C-alpha positions as a Markdown table, in Angstrom:
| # | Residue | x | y | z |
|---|---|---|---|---|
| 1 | Unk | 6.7 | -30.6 | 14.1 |
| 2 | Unk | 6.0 | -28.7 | 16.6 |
| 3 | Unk | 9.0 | -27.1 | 19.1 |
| 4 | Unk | 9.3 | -24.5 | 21.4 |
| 5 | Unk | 11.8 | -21.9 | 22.2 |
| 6 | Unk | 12.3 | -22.8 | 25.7 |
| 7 | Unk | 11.4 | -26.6 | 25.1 |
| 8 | Unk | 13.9 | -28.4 | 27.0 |
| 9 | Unk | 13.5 | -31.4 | 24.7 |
| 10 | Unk | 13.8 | -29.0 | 21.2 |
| 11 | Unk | 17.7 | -30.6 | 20.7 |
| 12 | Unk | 16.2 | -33.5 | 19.9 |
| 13 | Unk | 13.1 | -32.3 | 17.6 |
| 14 | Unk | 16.1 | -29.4 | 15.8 |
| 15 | Unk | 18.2 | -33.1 | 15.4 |
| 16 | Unk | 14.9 | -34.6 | 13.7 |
| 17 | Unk | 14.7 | -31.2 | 11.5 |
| 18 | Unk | 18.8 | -31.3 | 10.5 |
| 19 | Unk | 18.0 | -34.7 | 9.4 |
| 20 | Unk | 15.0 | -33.8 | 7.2 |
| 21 | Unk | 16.5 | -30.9 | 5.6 |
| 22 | Unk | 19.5 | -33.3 | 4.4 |
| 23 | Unk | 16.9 | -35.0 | 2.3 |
| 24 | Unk | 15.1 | -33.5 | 0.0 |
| 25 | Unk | 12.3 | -36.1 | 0.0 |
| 26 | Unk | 11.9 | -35.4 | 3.3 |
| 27 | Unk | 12.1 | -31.3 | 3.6 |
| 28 | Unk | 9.0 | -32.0 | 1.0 |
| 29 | Unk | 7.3 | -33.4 | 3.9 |
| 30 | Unk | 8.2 | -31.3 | 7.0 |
| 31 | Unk | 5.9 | -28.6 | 8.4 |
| 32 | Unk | 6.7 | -26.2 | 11.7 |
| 33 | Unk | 5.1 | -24.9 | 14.6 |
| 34 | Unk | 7.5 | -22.7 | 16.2 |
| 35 | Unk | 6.3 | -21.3 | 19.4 |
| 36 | Unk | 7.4 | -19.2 | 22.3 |
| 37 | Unk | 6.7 | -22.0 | 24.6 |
| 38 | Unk | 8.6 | -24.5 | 27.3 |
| 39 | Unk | 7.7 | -28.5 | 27.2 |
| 40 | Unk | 4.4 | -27.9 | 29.7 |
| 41 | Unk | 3.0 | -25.4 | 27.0 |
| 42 | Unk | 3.3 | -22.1 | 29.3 |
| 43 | Unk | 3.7 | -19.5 | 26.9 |
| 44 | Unk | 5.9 | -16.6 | 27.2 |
| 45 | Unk | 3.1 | -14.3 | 26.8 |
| 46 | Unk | 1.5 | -15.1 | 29.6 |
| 47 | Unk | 4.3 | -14.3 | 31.8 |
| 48 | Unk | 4.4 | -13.6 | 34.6 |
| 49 | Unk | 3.0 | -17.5 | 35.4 |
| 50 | Unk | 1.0 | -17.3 | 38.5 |
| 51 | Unk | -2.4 | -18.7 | 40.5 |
| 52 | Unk | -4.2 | -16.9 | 37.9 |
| 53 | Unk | -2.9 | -18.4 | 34.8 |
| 54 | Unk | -0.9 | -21.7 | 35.9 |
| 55 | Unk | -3.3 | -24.4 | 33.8 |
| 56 | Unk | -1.4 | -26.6 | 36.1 |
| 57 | Unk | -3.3 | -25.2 | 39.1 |
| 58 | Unk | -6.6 | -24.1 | 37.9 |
| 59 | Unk | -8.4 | -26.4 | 35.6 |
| 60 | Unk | -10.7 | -23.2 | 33.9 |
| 61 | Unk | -7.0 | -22.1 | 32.6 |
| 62 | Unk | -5.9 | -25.6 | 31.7 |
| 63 | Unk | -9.5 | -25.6 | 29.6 |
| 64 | Unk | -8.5 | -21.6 | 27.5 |
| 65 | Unk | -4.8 | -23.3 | 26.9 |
| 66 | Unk | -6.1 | -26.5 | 25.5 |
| 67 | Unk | -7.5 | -25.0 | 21.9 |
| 68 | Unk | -3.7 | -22.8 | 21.7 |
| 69 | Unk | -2.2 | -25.9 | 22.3 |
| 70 | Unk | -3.9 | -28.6 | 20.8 |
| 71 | Unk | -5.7 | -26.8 | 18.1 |
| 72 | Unk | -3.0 | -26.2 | 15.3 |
| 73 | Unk | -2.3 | -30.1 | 15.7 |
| 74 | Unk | -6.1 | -31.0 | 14.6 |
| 75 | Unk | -6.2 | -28.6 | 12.1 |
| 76 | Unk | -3.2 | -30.1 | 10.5 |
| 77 | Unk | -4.7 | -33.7 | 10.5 |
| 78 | Unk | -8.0 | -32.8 | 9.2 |
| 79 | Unk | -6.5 | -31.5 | 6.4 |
| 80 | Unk | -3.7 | -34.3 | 5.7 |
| 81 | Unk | -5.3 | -37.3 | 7.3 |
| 82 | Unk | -9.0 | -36.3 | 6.8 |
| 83 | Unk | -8.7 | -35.2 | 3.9 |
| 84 | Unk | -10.8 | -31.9 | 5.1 |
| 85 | Unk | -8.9 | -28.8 | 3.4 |
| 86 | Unk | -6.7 | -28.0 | 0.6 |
| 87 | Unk | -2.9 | -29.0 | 1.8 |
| 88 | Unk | -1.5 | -26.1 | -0.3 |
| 89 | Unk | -2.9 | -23.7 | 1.5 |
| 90 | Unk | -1.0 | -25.4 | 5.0 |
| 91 | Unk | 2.5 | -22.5 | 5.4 |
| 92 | Unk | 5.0 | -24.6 | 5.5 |
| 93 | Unk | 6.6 | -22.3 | 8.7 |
| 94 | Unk | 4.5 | -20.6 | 10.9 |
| 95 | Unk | 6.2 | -19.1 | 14.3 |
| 96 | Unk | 5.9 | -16.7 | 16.7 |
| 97 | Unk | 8.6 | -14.5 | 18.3 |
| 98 | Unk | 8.2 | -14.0 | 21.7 |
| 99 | Unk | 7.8 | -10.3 | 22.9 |
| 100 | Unk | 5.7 | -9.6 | 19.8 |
| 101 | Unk | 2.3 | -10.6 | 19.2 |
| 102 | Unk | 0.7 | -13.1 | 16.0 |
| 103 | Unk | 2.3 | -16.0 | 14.3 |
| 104 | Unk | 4.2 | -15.2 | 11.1 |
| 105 | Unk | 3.9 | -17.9 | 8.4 |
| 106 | Unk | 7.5 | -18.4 | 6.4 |
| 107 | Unk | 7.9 | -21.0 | 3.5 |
| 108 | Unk | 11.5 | -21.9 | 4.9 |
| 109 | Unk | 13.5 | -21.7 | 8.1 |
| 110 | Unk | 15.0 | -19.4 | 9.0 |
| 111 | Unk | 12.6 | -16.7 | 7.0 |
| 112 | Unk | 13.9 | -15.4 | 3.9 |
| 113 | Unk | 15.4 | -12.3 | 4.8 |
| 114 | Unk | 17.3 | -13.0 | 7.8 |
| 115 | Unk | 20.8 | -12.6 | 7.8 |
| 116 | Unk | 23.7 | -14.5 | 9.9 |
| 117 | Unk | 24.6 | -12.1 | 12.4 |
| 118 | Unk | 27.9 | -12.3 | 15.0 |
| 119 | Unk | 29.3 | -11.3 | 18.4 |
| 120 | Unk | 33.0 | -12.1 | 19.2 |
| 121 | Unk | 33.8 | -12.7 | 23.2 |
| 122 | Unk | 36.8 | -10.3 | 24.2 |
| 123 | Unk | 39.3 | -10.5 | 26.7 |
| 124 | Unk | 37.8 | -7.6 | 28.2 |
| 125 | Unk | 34.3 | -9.3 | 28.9 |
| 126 | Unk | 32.4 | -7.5 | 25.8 |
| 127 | Unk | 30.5 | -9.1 | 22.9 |
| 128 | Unk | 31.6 | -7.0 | 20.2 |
| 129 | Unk | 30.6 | -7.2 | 16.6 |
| 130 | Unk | 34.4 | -7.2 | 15.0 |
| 131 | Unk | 36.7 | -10.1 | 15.8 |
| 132 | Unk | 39.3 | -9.0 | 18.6 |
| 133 | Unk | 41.6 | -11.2 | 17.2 |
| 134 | Unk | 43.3 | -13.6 | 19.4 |
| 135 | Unk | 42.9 | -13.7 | 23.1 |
| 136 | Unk | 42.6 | -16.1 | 26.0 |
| 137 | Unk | 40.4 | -16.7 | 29.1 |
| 138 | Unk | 39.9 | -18.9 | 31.7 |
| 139 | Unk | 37.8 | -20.7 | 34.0 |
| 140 | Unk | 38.4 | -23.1 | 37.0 |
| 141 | Unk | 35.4 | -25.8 | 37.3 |
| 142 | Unk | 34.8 | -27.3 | 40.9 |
| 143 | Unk | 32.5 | -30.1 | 41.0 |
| 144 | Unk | 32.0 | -30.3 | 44.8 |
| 145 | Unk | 30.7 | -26.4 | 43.6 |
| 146 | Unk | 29.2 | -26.9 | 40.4 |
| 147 | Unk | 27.4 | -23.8 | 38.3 |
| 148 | Unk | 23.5 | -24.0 | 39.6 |
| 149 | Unk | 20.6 | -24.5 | 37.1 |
| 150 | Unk | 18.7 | -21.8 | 37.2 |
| 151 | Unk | 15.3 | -23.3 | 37.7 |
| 152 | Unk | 14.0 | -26.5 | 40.0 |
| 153 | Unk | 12.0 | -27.9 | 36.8 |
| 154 | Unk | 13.3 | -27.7 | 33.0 |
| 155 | Unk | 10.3 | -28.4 | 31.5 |
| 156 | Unk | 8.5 | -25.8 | 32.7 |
| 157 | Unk | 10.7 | -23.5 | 32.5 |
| 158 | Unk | 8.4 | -20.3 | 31.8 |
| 159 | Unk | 6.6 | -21.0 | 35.1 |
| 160 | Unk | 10.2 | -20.2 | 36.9 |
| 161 | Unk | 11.7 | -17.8 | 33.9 |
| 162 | Unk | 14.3 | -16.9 | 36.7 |
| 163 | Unk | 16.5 | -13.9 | 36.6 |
| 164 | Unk | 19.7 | -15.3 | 35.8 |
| 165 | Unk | 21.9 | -12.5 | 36.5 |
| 166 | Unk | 23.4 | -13.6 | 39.7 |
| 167 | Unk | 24.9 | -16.3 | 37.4 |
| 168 | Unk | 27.2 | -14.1 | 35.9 |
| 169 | Unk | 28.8 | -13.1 | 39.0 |
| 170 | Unk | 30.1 | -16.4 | 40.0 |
| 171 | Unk | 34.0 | -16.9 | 39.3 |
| 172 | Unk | 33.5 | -20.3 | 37.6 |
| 173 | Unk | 31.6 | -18.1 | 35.2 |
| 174 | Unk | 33.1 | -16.1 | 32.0 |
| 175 | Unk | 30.5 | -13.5 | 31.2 |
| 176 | Unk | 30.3 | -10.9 | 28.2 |
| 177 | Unk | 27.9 | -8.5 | 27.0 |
| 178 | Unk | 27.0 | -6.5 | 24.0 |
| 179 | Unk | 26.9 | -2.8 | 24.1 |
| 180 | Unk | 23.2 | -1.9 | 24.9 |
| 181 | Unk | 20.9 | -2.0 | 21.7 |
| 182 | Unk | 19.5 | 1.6 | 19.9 |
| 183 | Unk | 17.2 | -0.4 | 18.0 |
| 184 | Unk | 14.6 | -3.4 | 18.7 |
| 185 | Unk | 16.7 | -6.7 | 17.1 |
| 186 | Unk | 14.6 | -9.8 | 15.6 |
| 187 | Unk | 16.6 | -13.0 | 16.0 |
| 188 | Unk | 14.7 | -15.7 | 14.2 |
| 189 | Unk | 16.7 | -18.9 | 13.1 |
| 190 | Unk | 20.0 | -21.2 | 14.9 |
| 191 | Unk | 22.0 | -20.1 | 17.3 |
| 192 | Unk | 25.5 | -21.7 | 18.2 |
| 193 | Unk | 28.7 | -20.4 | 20.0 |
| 194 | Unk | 32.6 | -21.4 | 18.6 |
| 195 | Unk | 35.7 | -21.4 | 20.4 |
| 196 | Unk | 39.0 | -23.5 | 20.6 |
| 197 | Unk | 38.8 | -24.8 | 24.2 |
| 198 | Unk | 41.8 | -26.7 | 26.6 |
| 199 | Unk | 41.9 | -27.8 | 29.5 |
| 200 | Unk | 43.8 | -29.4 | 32.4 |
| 201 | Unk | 41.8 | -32.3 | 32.5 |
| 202 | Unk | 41.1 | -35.3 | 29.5 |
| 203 | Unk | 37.2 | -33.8 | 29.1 |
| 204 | Unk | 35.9 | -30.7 | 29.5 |
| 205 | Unk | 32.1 | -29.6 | 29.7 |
| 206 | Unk | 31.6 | -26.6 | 28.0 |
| 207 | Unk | 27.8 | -24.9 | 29.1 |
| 208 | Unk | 26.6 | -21.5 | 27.3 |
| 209 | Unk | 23.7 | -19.4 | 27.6 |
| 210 | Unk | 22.6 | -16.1 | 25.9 |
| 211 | Unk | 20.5 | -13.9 | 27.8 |
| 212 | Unk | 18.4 | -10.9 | 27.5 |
| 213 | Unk | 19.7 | -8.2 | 30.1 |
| 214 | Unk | 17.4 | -5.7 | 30.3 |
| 215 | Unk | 17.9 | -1.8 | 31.8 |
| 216 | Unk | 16.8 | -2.9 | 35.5 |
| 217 | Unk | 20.0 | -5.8 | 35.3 |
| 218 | Unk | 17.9 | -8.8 | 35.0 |
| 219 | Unk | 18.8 | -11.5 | 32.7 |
| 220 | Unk | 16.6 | -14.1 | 31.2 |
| 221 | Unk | 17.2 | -17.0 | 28.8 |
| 222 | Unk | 17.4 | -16.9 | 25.0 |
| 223 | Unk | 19.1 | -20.0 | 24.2 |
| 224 | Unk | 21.5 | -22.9 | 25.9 |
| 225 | Unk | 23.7 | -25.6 | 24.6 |
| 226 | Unk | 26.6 | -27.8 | 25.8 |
| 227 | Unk | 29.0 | -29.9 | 25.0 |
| 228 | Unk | 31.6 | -32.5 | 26.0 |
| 229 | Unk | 35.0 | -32.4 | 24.4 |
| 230 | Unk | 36.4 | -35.9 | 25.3 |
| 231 | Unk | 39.9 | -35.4 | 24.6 |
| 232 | Unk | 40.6 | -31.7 | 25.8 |
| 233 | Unk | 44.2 | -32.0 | 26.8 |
| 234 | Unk | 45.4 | -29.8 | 23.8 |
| 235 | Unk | 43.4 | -27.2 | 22.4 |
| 236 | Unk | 40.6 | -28.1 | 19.9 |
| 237 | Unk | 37.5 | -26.2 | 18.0 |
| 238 | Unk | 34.0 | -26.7 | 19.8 |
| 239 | Unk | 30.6 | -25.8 | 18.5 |
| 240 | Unk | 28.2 | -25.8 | 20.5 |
| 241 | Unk | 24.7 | -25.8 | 18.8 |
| 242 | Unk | 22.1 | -23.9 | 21.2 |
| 243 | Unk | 19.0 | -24.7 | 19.6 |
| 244 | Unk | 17.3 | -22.6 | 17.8 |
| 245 | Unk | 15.3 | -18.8 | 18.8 |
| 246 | Unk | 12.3 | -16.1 | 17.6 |
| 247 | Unk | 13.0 | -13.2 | 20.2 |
| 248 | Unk | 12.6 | -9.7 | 20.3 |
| 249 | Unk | 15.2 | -8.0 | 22.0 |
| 250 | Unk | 14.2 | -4.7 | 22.4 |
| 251 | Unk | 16.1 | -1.2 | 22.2 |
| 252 | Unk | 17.5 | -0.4 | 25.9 |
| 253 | Unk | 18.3 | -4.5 | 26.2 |
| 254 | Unk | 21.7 | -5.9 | 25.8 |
| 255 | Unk | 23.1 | -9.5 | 24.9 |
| 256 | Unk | 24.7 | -11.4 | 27.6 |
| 257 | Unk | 26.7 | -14.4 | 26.9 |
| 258 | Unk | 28.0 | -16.9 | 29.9 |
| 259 | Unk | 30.1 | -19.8 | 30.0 |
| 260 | Unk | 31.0 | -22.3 | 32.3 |
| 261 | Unk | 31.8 | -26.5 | 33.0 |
| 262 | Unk | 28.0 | -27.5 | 34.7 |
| 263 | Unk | 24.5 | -26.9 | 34.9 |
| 264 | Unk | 23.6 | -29.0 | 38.0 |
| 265 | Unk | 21.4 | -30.8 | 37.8 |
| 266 | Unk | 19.5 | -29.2 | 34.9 |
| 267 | Unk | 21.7 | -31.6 | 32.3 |
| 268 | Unk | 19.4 | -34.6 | 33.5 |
| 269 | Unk | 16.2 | -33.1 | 32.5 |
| 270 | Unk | 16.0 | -32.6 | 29.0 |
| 271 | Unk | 19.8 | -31.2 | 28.1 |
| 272 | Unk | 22.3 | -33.1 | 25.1 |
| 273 | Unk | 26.1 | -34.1 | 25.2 |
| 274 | Unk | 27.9 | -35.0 | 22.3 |
């Protein structure tokens, strides 16, 4: 398979991998292409997308994408429908991590090596690296007002890559942040968000993001997930799997995590309730 970070339709691709991994006739099977790419193959890379690179203007760009994009995918079925190539020597991973240049190869994901790593919401709006403890926030949801999707088009998502900080300053929005980083941090692997959620009505919508914010203030997306928790009149667990990241968050940058009840109308292009 082949998935991309900011691939609006990834939930359902991560769904297919979940599934595979369960079975071990089927993890024997499964190869990855993990790339730093939306659903209309721009590439965060190239960013910022413009006249000069958008392959969906110029059709001399569209012709230097096509081998990037459609390459690996040939290779693959010379070698295991052809019959051209040795499949042993296919890696079983190969992904790239956006802000870094090359594709690693990996014989599992996530990499061997990685470690889980943690960051607790406080009361006091920071990510911190030690549970708090307990604590409670909340958040009022209007839906004649409803928390903007940051960008006109999901799937191509790179050719917006908005700044998303102005998000954080709405009041329908809980925001937290992580102290500012001393070192460059590699996240390669799932990410997903916890919490025991109520609310005053029988569902609740529960939207989160994790952003890059970098020295300037801007924020840009890491990762997004959502759910729906249909019976939310006493307080209940919620994961929320946001898909899965390679990203290089460099020294200076800090972790921003947001929170909210909508995403209009980004949850009809591409987005998952459960």
């Amino acid at each position: 398979m082949t998935i991309g970070w900011w691939d609006n339709c990834a939930p359902w691709q991560w769904d297919d991998h979940d599934l595979f991994a369960s079975d071990p006739a089927w993890t024997a099977n499964e190869y990855l292409l993990l790339e730093p790419i939306d659903h209309e193959n721009y590439d965060h890379a190239d960013l910022p997308i413009g006249p000069h690179n958008d392959h969906a203007l110029d059709p001399a760009v569209l012709d230097a994408v096509l081998p990037r994009a459609v390459g690996p995918a040939l290779d693959f079925f010379d070698v295991f429908v052809r019959g051209f190539g040795d499949p042993a020597g296919v890696p079983r991973v190969r992904f790239a991590i956006a802000g870094e240049p090359g594709v690693r190869t990996a014989d599992t994901w996530p990499p061997a090596g990685a470690r889980t790593a943690s960051w607790f919401p406080t009361v006091d709006g920071r990510l911190a690296p030690e549970s708090p403890g307990d604590g409670e926030l909340t958040w009022v949801h209007d839906p004649d007002d409803p928390v903007p999707s940051p960008v006109e088009n999901a799937f191509a998502y790179l050719a917006e890559w908005p700044d998303e900080r102005a998000l954080a300053e709405r009041d329908d929005v809980l925001c937290f942040e992580s102290a500012v980083l001393d070192d460059d941090l590699t996240l390669a692997g799932p990410v997903s968000f916890g919490a025991t959620v109520v609310s005053t009505g029988r569902e609740c919508d529960v939207f989160v993001r994790l952003c890059d914010v970098a020295p300037d203030g801007s924020a840009h997306l890491i990762a997004r997930g959502q759910r729906t928790v249909h019976d939310a009149t006493a307080p209940c667990r919620v994961e929320v799997p946001m898909g899965h990241t390679g990203y290089l968050l460099r020294a200076g940058h800090a972790l921003r995590l947001t929170i909210a009840s909508s995403d209009a109308p980004g949850v009809r292009a591409g987005a998952r309730h459960r």
